[in-house]
């Protein structure tokens, strides 16, 4: 890697590598020490192509979710199956991993701006801005940037666009799938909202078992399946379809709602 080599977004790769190394070392004990990350299915990662892979996941915190994914992906690529034991894997990270994040979130403070350099593809929310409901057209530059990131490597996205559970999948993700035809890998996470604050920066509770399940690539007919069919397939794949509510105990749903209400007043 040349000293001044850049990625398609103009970021110096040597700087990005050092940011990933530093963040990886600083955050490792959040998933193996203070809490325990239980991983399932990481053998899938090693067999994926180097580019045009889209990871879709449910969302529980702003930053802890995607940080865990950087750990799991790099550990898997270095030969660790379902384990992030020994953080040495982060020394030679995969440099073309990106994640989709709201511009508003990634401009909120110095740390967020630094994390943007580590791989964020920022987009404008079409439905919400500064805590208010809005309706605006999709910025074509945003979708173009996501396409550029897929062409260069792997992209992580949270298609619900919120950390609240069982919210609808945004159709934009289905349009990206139709247009770019990536390998789509679903991920289902749990335990992060109990472990961390909403931003995923502060450890809220220790000793939590965090789960991280990587599923087989989705079988998608890119030409013939409709946007609505792809959306429904995503909802089932990341276990956020409304039918999953039927198998969750009422007291657990109530606990989720109470926690979201506390977060709303806390931030």
PDB file of C-alpha atoms in Angstrom:
ATOM      1  CA  UNK A   1       0.000   0.000   0.000  1.00  0.00           C
ATOM      2  CA  UNK A   2       1.510   3.299  -1.136  1.00  0.00           C
ATOM      3  CA  UNK A   3       2.029   5.929   1.531  1.00  0.00           C
ATOM      4  CA  UNK A   4      -0.279   8.407  -0.206  1.00  0.00           C
ATOM      5  CA  UNK A   5      -2.741   5.980  -1.764  1.00  0.00           C
ATOM      6  CA  UNK A   6      -6.407   7.002  -1.419  1.00  0.00           C
ATOM      7  CA  UNK A   7      -9.732   5.177  -1.622  1.00  0.00           C
ATOM      8  CA  UNK A   8     -12.516   6.345  -3.992  1.00  0.00           C
ATOM      9  CA  UNK A   9     -13.705   8.863  -1.387  1.00  0.00           C
ATOM     10  CA  UNK A  10     -10.336  10.590  -1.177  1.00  0.00           C
ATOM     11  CA  UNK A  11      -9.334   9.143   2.218  1.00  0.00           C
ATOM     12  CA  UNK A  12      -5.685   8.271   2.733  1.00  0.00           C
ATOM     13  CA  UNK A  13      -5.525   4.518   3.328  1.00  0.00           C
ATOM     14  CA  UNK A  14      -2.563   4.703   5.690  1.00  0.00           C
ATOM     15  CA  UNK A  15      -4.508   7.095   7.945  1.00  0.00           C
ATOM     16  CA  UNK A  16      -7.626   4.957   7.736  1.00  0.00           C
ATOM     17  CA  UNK A  17      -5.602   1.853   8.641  1.00  0.00           C
ATOM     18  CA  UNK A  18      -4.194   3.503  11.756  1.00  0.00           C
ATOM     19  CA  UNK A  19      -7.629   4.748  12.818  1.00  0.00           C
ATOM     20  CA  UNK A  20      -9.049   1.219  12.522  1.00  0.00           C
ATOM     21  CA  UNK A  21      -6.092  -0.214  14.436  1.00  0.00           C
ATOM     22  CA  UNK A  22      -6.443   2.301  17.278  1.00  0.00           C
ATOM     23  CA  UNK A  23     -10.227   1.997  17.544  1.00  0.00           C
ATOM     24  CA  UNK A  24      -9.970  -1.783  17.318  1.00  0.00           C
ATOM     25  CA  UNK A  25      -7.525  -1.990  20.216  1.00  0.00           C
ATOM     26  CA  UNK A  26      -9.469   0.528  22.325  1.00  0.00           C
ATOM     27  CA  UNK A  27     -12.842  -1.200  21.818  1.00  0.00           C
ATOM     28  CA  UNK A  28     -11.873  -4.875  21.919  1.00  0.00           C
ATOM     29  CA  UNK A  29     -12.662  -5.403  25.622  1.00  0.00           C
ATOM     30  CA  UNK A  30     -16.162  -4.009  25.101  1.00  0.00           C
ATOM     31  CA  UNK A  31     -16.961  -7.279  23.319  1.00  0.00           C
ATOM     32  CA  UNK A  32     -14.500  -9.638  24.972  1.00  0.00           C
ATOM     33  CA  UNK A  33     -13.961  -8.723  28.605  1.00  0.00           C
ATOM     34  CA  UNK A  34     -16.538  -6.297  29.948  1.00  0.00           C
ATOM     35  CA  UNK A  35     -19.147  -8.212  27.943  1.00  0.00           C
ATOM     36  CA  UNK A  36     -18.999 -11.352  25.824  1.00  0.00           C
ATOM     37  CA  UNK A  37     -19.797 -11.393  22.117  1.00  0.00           C
ATOM     38  CA  UNK A  38     -21.252 -14.725  21.004  1.00  0.00           C
ATOM     39  CA  UNK A  39     -20.690 -15.108  17.256  1.00  0.00           C
ATOM     40  CA  UNK A  40     -22.394 -17.561  14.923  1.00  0.00           C
ATOM     41  CA  UNK A  41     -21.805 -18.139  11.214  1.00  0.00           C
ATOM     42  CA  UNK A  42     -18.560 -16.189  10.725  1.00  0.00           C
ATOM     43  CA  UNK A  43     -17.145 -18.904   8.465  1.00  0.00           C
ATOM     44  CA  UNK A  44     -19.341 -17.326   5.761  1.00  0.00           C
ATOM     45  CA  UNK A  45     -17.143 -14.216   5.745  1.00  0.00           C
ATOM     46  CA  UNK A  46     -13.999 -15.870   4.350  1.00  0.00           C
ATOM     47  CA  UNK A  47     -15.844 -17.158   1.278  1.00  0.00           C
ATOM     48  CA  UNK A  48     -17.272 -13.814   0.177  1.00  0.00           C
ATOM     49  CA  UNK A  49     -15.995 -11.894  -2.864  1.00  0.00           C
ATOM     50  CA  UNK A  50     -13.767  -8.900  -2.179  1.00  0.00           C
ATOM     51  CA  UNK A  51     -16.295  -6.396  -3.549  1.00  0.00           C
ATOM     52  CA  UNK A  52     -20.047  -5.843  -4.040  1.00  0.00           C
ATOM     53  CA  UNK A  53     -21.145  -7.363  -0.741  1.00  0.00           C
ATOM     54  CA  UNK A  54     -23.966  -5.715   1.225  1.00  0.00           C
ATOM     55  CA  UNK A  55     -24.455  -6.575   4.904  1.00  0.00           C
ATOM     56  CA  UNK A  56     -27.949  -5.798   6.221  1.00  0.00           C
ATOM     57  CA  UNK A  57     -28.608  -5.787   9.955  1.00  0.00           C
ATOM     58  CA  UNK A  58     -30.995  -4.707  12.646  1.00  0.00           C
ATOM     59  CA  UNK A  59     -29.740  -1.714  14.609  1.00  0.00           C
ATOM     60  CA  UNK A  60     -29.399  -1.191  18.380  1.00  0.00           C
ATOM     61  CA  UNK A  61     -26.834   1.600  18.932  1.00  0.00           C
ATOM     62  CA  UNK A  62     -25.249   4.264  16.748  1.00  0.00           C
ATOM     63  CA  UNK A  63     -21.642   3.051  16.871  1.00  0.00           C
ATOM     64  CA  UNK A  64     -21.247  -0.177  18.900  1.00  0.00           C
ATOM     65  CA  UNK A  65     -23.021  -2.306  16.278  1.00  0.00           C
ATOM     66  CA  UNK A  66     -20.793  -1.340  13.375  1.00  0.00           C
ATOM     67  CA  UNK A  67     -17.654  -1.467  15.548  1.00  0.00           C
ATOM     68  CA  UNK A  68     -18.481  -5.074  16.444  1.00  0.00           C
ATOM     69  CA  UNK A  69     -18.841  -5.850  12.746  1.00  0.00           C
ATOM     70  CA  UNK A  70     -15.374  -4.500  11.997  1.00  0.00           C
ATOM     71  CA  UNK A  71     -14.035  -6.799  14.732  1.00  0.00           C
ATOM     72  CA  UNK A  72     -15.928  -9.887  13.563  1.00  0.00           C
ATOM     73  CA  UNK A  73     -15.172  -9.408   9.858  1.00  0.00           C
ATOM     74  CA  UNK A  74     -11.448  -8.861  10.356  1.00  0.00           C
ATOM     75  CA  UNK A  75     -11.152 -11.695  12.875  1.00  0.00           C
ATOM     76  CA  UNK A  76     -12.933 -14.033  10.453  1.00  0.00           C
ATOM     77  CA  UNK A  77     -10.690 -13.024   7.557  1.00  0.00           C
ATOM     78  CA  UNK A  78      -7.631 -13.805   9.687  1.00  0.00           C
ATOM     79  CA  UNK A  79      -8.882 -17.353  10.337  1.00  0.00           C
ATOM     80  CA  UNK A  80     -10.775 -17.002  13.621  1.00  0.00           C
ATOM     81  CA  UNK A  81     -14.114 -18.795  13.393  1.00  0.00           C
ATOM     82  CA  UNK A  82     -16.837 -17.350  15.625  1.00  0.00           C
ATOM     83  CA  UNK A  83     -14.235 -15.659  17.805  1.00  0.00           C
ATOM     84  CA  UNK A  84     -12.511 -12.298  18.262  1.00  0.00           C
ATOM     85  CA  UNK A  85      -9.911 -13.732  20.627  1.00  0.00           C
ATOM     86  CA  UNK A  86      -6.534 -11.969  20.374  1.00  0.00           C
ATOM     87  CA  UNK A  87      -6.993  -8.512  18.840  1.00  0.00           C
ATOM     88  CA  UNK A  88      -3.897  -8.968  16.662  1.00  0.00           C
ATOM     89  CA  UNK A  89      -6.227  -9.524  13.690  1.00  0.00           C
ATOM     90  CA  UNK A  90      -6.874  -5.768  13.603  1.00  0.00           C
ATOM     91  CA  UNK A  91      -3.246  -4.995  12.657  1.00  0.00           C
ATOM     92  CA  UNK A  92      -3.913  -5.787   8.989  1.00  0.00           C
ATOM     93  CA  UNK A  93      -7.584  -4.824   8.605  1.00  0.00           C
ATOM     94  CA  UNK A  94      -9.634  -5.130   5.443  1.00  0.00           C
ATOM     95  CA  UNK A  95      -9.445  -1.588   4.120  1.00  0.00           C
ATOM     96  CA  UNK A  96     -12.509  -1.556   1.862  1.00  0.00           C
ATOM     97  CA  UNK A  97     -15.233  -1.982   4.484  1.00  0.00           C
ATOM     98  CA  UNK A  98     -17.765   0.845   4.560  1.00  0.00           C
ATOM     99  CA  UNK A  99     -20.914   1.528   6.543  1.00  0.00           C
ATOM    100  CA  UNK A 100     -23.945   3.687   5.766  1.00  0.00           C
ATOM    101  CA  UNK A 101     -24.690   6.346   8.390  1.00  0.00           C
ATOM    102  CA  UNK A 102     -26.806   9.489   8.689  1.00  0.00           C
ATOM    103  CA  UNK A 103     -24.931  12.706   7.900  1.00  0.00           C
ATOM    104  CA  UNK A 104     -26.555  14.334  10.911  1.00  0.00           C
ATOM    105  CA  UNK A 105     -25.159  11.665  13.248  1.00  0.00           C
ATOM    106  CA  UNK A 106     -21.670  11.695  11.760  1.00  0.00           C
ATOM    107  CA  UNK A 107     -21.370  15.471  12.103  1.00  0.00           C
ATOM    108  CA  UNK A 108     -22.260  15.449  15.799  1.00  0.00           C
ATOM    109  CA  UNK A 109     -18.887  15.897  17.460  1.00  0.00           C
ATOM    110  CA  UNK A 110     -15.211  15.298  16.791  1.00  0.00           C
ATOM    111  CA  UNK A 111     -15.309  11.543  17.510  1.00  0.00           C
ATOM    112  CA  UNK A 112     -18.093  10.991  14.982  1.00  0.00           C
ATOM    113  CA  UNK A 113     -16.158  12.934  12.354  1.00  0.00           C
ATOM    114  CA  UNK A 114     -13.062  10.824  12.998  1.00  0.00           C
ATOM    115  CA  UNK A 115     -15.137   7.638  12.703  1.00  0.00           C
ATOM    116  CA  UNK A 116     -16.452   8.914   9.376  1.00  0.00           C
ATOM    117  CA  UNK A 117     -12.910   8.738   8.022  1.00  0.00           C
ATOM    118  CA  UNK A 118     -12.723   5.086   9.098  1.00  0.00           C
ATOM    119  CA  UNK A 119     -15.368   4.121   6.550  1.00  0.00           C
ATOM    120  CA  UNK A 120     -18.695   5.957   6.769  1.00  0.00           C
ATOM    121  CA  UNK A 121     -20.775   6.608   3.663  1.00  0.00           C
ATOM    122  CA  UNK A 122     -22.989   9.413   4.904  1.00  0.00           C
ATOM    123  CA  UNK A 123     -26.543   9.922   3.652  1.00  0.00           C
ATOM    124  CA  UNK A 124     -29.302  12.413   4.328  1.00  0.00           C
ATOM    125  CA  UNK A 125     -32.355  10.929   6.019  1.00  0.00           C
ATOM    126  CA  UNK A 126     -35.430  11.430   3.859  1.00  0.00           C
ATOM    127  CA  UNK A 127     -37.854  11.090   6.764  1.00  0.00           C
ATOM    128  CA  UNK A 128     -36.218  12.786   9.749  1.00  0.00           C
ATOM    129  CA  UNK A 129     -33.915  15.755  10.432  1.00  0.00           C
ATOM    130  CA  UNK A 130     -32.904  17.356  13.745  1.00  0.00           C
ATOM    131  CA  UNK A 131     -35.490  15.320  15.634  1.00  0.00           C
ATOM    132  CA  UNK A 132     -38.364  16.398  13.368  1.00  0.00           C
ATOM    133  CA  UNK A 133     -40.370  14.402  10.851  1.00  0.00           C
ATOM    134  CA  UNK A 134     -39.639  15.532   7.271  1.00  0.00           C
ATOM    135  CA  UNK A 135     -40.363  14.399   3.734  1.00  0.00           C
ATOM    136  CA  UNK A 136     -37.705  14.965   1.119  1.00  0.00           C
ATOM    137  CA  UNK A 137     -36.411  13.329  -2.017  1.00  0.00           C
ATOM    138  CA  UNK A 138     -33.507  10.908  -1.926  1.00  0.00           C
ATOM    139  CA  UNK A 139     -30.254  12.698  -2.673  1.00  0.00           C
ATOM    140  CA  UNK A 140     -28.898  11.012  -5.853  1.00  0.00           C
ATOM    141  CA  UNK A 141     -25.340  11.659  -4.647  1.00  0.00           C
ATOM    142  CA  UNK A 142     -26.022   9.455  -1.618  1.00  0.00           C
ATOM    143  CA  UNK A 143     -27.085   6.452  -3.671  1.00  0.00           C
ATOM    144  CA  UNK A 144     -24.185   7.057  -6.059  1.00  0.00           C
ATOM    145  CA  UNK A 145     -21.748   6.997  -3.121  1.00  0.00           C
ATOM    146  CA  UNK A 146     -23.186   3.728  -1.811  1.00  0.00           C
ATOM    147  CA  UNK A 147     -22.791   2.256  -5.289  1.00  0.00           C
ATOM    148  CA  UNK A 148     -19.186   3.467  -5.377  1.00  0.00           C
ATOM    149  CA  UNK A 149     -18.525   1.836  -2.005  1.00  0.00           C
ATOM    150  CA  UNK A 150     -20.023  -1.472  -3.205  1.00  0.00           C
ATOM    151  CA  UNK A 151     -17.867  -1.347  -6.317  1.00  0.00           C
ATOM    152  CA  UNK A 152     -14.801  -0.876  -4.105  1.00  0.00           C
ATOM    153  CA  UNK A 153     -15.643  -3.352  -1.333  1.00  0.00           C
ATOM    154  CA  UNK A 154     -18.129  -4.293   1.387  1.00  0.00           C
ATOM    155  CA  UNK A 155     -20.919  -2.091   2.716  1.00  0.00           C
ATOM    156  CA  UNK A 156     -22.773  -2.396   6.030  1.00  0.00           C
ATOM    157  CA  UNK A 157     -26.256  -0.900   6.212  1.00  0.00           C
ATOM    158  CA  UNK A 158     -29.056  -0.786   8.760  1.00  0.00           C
ATOM    159  CA  UNK A 159     -32.118  -0.677   6.491  1.00  0.00           C
ATOM    160  CA  UNK A 160     -34.569   0.389   9.206  1.00  0.00           C
ATOM    161  CA  UNK A 161     -32.621   3.618   9.645  1.00  0.00           C
ATOM    162  CA  UNK A 162     -33.283   3.665  13.392  1.00  0.00           C
ATOM    163  CA  UNK A 163     -32.266   1.843  16.560  1.00  0.00           C
ATOM    164  CA  UNK A 164     -35.900   1.256  17.516  1.00  0.00           C
ATOM    165  CA  UNK A 165     -36.925  -2.380  16.982  1.00  0.00           C
ATOM    166  CA  UNK A 166     -39.543  -3.514  14.450  1.00  0.00           C
ATOM    167  CA  UNK A 167     -39.625  -0.283  12.481  1.00  0.00           C
ATOM    168  CA  UNK A 168     -40.254  -0.631   8.709  1.00  0.00           C
ATOM    169  CA  UNK A 169     -37.450  -1.356   6.279  1.00  0.00           C
ATOM    170  CA  UNK A 170     -36.649   1.677   4.116  1.00  0.00           C
ATOM    171  CA  UNK A 171     -37.202   0.995   0.431  1.00  0.00           C
ATOM    172  CA  UNK A 172     -33.929   2.655  -0.496  1.00  0.00           C
ATOM    173  CA  UNK A 173     -32.031  -0.477   0.505  1.00  0.00           C
ATOM    174  CA  UNK A 174     -34.164  -2.589  -1.836  1.00  0.00           C
ATOM    175  CA  UNK A 175     -33.505  -0.138  -4.686  1.00  0.00           C
ATOM    176  CA  UNK A 176     -29.755  -0.417  -4.050  1.00  0.00           C
ATOM    177  CA  UNK A 177     -30.037  -4.218  -4.178  1.00  0.00           C
ATOM    178  CA  UNK A 178     -31.991  -4.095  -7.440  1.00  0.00           C
ATOM    179  CA  UNK A 179     -29.600  -1.642  -9.059  1.00  0.00           C
ATOM    180  CA  UNK A 180     -26.221  -3.017  -7.943  1.00  0.00           C
ATOM    181  CA  UNK A 181     -27.017  -6.734  -7.472  1.00  0.00           C
ATOM    182  CA  UNK A 182     -24.710  -7.286  -4.485  1.00  0.00           C
ATOM    183  CA  UNK A 183     -24.300 -10.438  -2.444  1.00  0.00           C
ATOM    184  CA  UNK A 184     -26.643  -9.695   0.474  1.00  0.00           C
ATOM    185  CA  UNK A 185     -25.635 -11.055   3.890  1.00  0.00           C
ATOM    186  CA  UNK A 186     -28.134 -10.674   6.762  1.00  0.00           C
ATOM    187  CA  UNK A 187     -26.879 -10.140  10.317  1.00  0.00           C
ATOM    188  CA  UNK A 188     -28.973 -10.317  13.480  1.00  0.00           C
ATOM    189  CA  UNK A 189     -27.576  -8.755  16.654  1.00  0.00           C
ATOM    190  CA  UNK A 190     -28.854  -8.576  20.216  1.00  0.00           C
ATOM    191  CA  UNK A 191     -27.633  -7.429  23.622  1.00  0.00           C
ATOM    192  CA  UNK A 192     -26.091  -4.174  22.413  1.00  0.00           C
ATOM    193  CA  UNK A 193     -28.830  -1.882  23.691  1.00  0.00           C
ATOM    194  CA  UNK A 194     -28.503  -3.529  27.096  1.00  0.00           C
ATOM    195  CA  UNK A 195     -24.709  -3.242  27.077  1.00  0.00           C
ATOM    196  CA  UNK A 196     -24.297   0.327  25.846  1.00  0.00           C
ATOM    197  CA  UNK A 197     -25.975   3.712  25.806  1.00  0.00           C
ATOM    198  CA  UNK A 198     -27.883   4.741  22.694  1.00  0.00           C
ATOM    199  CA  UNK A 199     -24.787   6.114  20.988  1.00  0.00           C
ATOM    200  CA  UNK A 200     -22.867   2.914  21.729  1.00  0.00           C
ATOM    201  CA  UNK A 201     -19.995   4.815  23.338  1.00  0.00           C
ATOM    202  CA  UNK A 202     -20.577   4.378  27.064  1.00  0.00           C
ATOM    203  CA  UNK A 203     -20.713   0.922  28.678  1.00  0.00           C
ATOM    204  CA  UNK A 204     -24.006   0.889  30.515  1.00  0.00           C
ATOM    205  CA  UNK A 205     -23.940  -2.616  31.944  1.00  0.00           C
ATOM    206  CA  UNK A 206     -21.292  -5.324  32.133  1.00  0.00           C
ATOM    207  CA  UNK A 207     -21.611  -9.084  31.909  1.00  0.00           C
ATOM    208  CA  UNK A 208     -24.141  -8.964  29.059  1.00  0.00           C
ATOM    209  CA  UNK A 209     -24.122 -11.784  26.510  1.00  0.00           C
ATOM    210  CA  UNK A 210     -24.147 -10.066  23.124  1.00  0.00           C
ATOM    211  CA  UNK A 211     -25.222 -12.181  20.164  1.00  0.00           C
ATOM    212  CA  UNK A 212     -24.055 -11.767  16.572  1.00  0.00           C
ATOM    213  CA  UNK A 213     -25.493 -14.116  13.947  1.00  0.00           C
ATOM    214  CA  UNK A 214     -24.299 -14.061  10.339  1.00  0.00           C
ATOM    215  CA  UNK A 215     -26.710 -15.772   7.946  1.00  0.00           C
ATOM    216  CA  UNK A 216     -26.262 -17.297   4.519  1.00  0.00           C
ATOM    217  CA  UNK A 217     -26.530 -14.957   1.486  1.00  0.00           C
ATOM    218  CA  UNK A 218     -30.085 -14.131   0.494  1.00  0.00           C
ATOM    219  CA  UNK A 219     -31.455 -15.726  -2.649  1.00  0.00           C
ATOM    220  CA  UNK A 220     -32.695 -12.717  -4.614  1.00  0.00           C
ATOM    221  CA  UNK A 221     -34.031 -12.585  -8.161  1.00  0.00           C
ATOM    222  CA  UNK A 222     -32.655  -9.134  -8.970  1.00  0.00           C
ATOM    223  CA  UNK A 223     -34.558  -8.817 -12.237  1.00  0.00           C
ATOM    224  CA  UNK A 224     -37.990 -10.133 -11.326  1.00  0.00           C
ATOM    225  CA  UNK A 225     -38.559  -9.539  -7.614  1.00  0.00           C
ATOM    226  CA  UNK A 226     -40.339  -6.286  -6.780  1.00  0.00           C
ATOM    227  CA  UNK A 227     -39.097  -3.682  -4.313  1.00  0.00           C
ATOM    228  CA  UNK A 228     -41.857  -4.747  -1.913  1.00  0.00           C
ATOM    229  CA  UNK A 229     -40.839  -8.411  -2.144  1.00  0.00           C
ATOM    230  CA  UNK A 230     -37.205  -7.570  -1.423  1.00  0.00           C
ATOM    231  CA  UNK A 231     -38.247  -5.382   1.531  1.00  0.00           C
ATOM    232  CA  UNK A 232     -40.269  -8.240   3.001  1.00  0.00           C
ATOM    233  CA  UNK A 233     -37.375 -10.651   2.455  1.00  0.00           C
ATOM    234  CA  UNK A 234     -35.075  -8.276   4.343  1.00  0.00           C
ATOM    235  CA  UNK A 235     -37.554  -7.930   7.207  1.00  0.00           C
ATOM    236  CA  UNK A 236     -37.632 -11.681   7.705  1.00  0.00           C
ATOM    237  CA  UNK A 237     -33.865 -12.070   7.238  1.00  0.00           C
ATOM    238  CA  UNK A 238     -32.944  -9.590   9.995  1.00  0.00           C
ATOM    239  CA  UNK A 239     -35.894 -10.778  12.107  1.00  0.00           C
ATOM    240  CA  UNK A 240     -37.705  -7.456  12.113  1.00  0.00           C
ATOM    241  CA  UNK A 241     -40.886  -8.514  10.326  1.00  0.00           C
ATOM    242  CA  UNK A 242     -44.025  -7.768  12.426  1.00  0.00           C
ATOM    243  CA  UNK A 243     -44.712 -11.497  12.769  1.00  0.00           C
ATOM    244  CA  UNK A 244     -41.671 -11.795  15.041  1.00  0.00           C
ATOM    245  CA  UNK A 245     -43.505  -9.664  17.582  1.00  0.00           C
ATOM    246  CA  UNK A 246     -45.885 -12.563  18.148  1.00  0.00           C
ATOM    247  CA  UNK A 247     -43.148 -14.715  19.642  1.00  0.00           C
ATOM    248  CA  UNK A 248     -41.797 -12.052  22.006  1.00  0.00           C
ATOM    249  CA  UNK A 249     -43.225 -11.957  25.500  1.00  0.00           C
ATOM    250  CA  UNK A 250     -45.344  -8.908  26.349  1.00  0.00           C
ATOM    251  CA  UNK A 251     -43.165  -8.015  29.331  1.00  0.00           C
ATOM    252  CA  UNK A 252     -40.087  -7.953  27.066  1.00  0.00           C
ATOM    253  CA  UNK A 253     -41.852  -5.642  24.607  1.00  0.00           C
ATOM    254  CA  UNK A 254     -42.855  -3.400  27.500  1.00  0.00           C
ATOM    255  CA  UNK A 255     -39.227  -3.341  28.704  1.00  0.00           C
ATOM    256  CA  UNK A 256     -38.062  -2.293  25.220  1.00  0.00           C
ATOM    257  CA  UNK A 257     -40.631   0.518  25.115  1.00  0.00           C
ATOM    258  CA  UNK A 258     -39.669   1.741  28.593  1.00  0.00           C
ATOM    259  CA  UNK A 259     -35.977   1.729  27.633  1.00  0.00           C
ATOM    260  CA  UNK A 260     -36.670   3.718  24.467  1.00  0.00           C
ATOM    261  CA  UNK A 261     -38.656   6.251  26.493  1.00  0.00           C
ATOM    262  CA  UNK A 262     -35.756   6.652  28.936  1.00  0.00           C
ATOM    263  CA  UNK A 263     -33.387   7.197  26.034  1.00  0.00           C
ATOM    264  CA  UNK A 264     -35.700   9.796  24.525  1.00  0.00           C
ATOM    265  CA  UNK A 265     -35.528  11.895  27.705  1.00  0.00           C
ATOM    266  CA  UNK A 266     -31.844  11.165  28.254  1.00  0.00           C
ATOM    267  CA  UNK A 267     -30.736  12.559  24.902  1.00  0.00           C
TER     268      UNK A 267
END
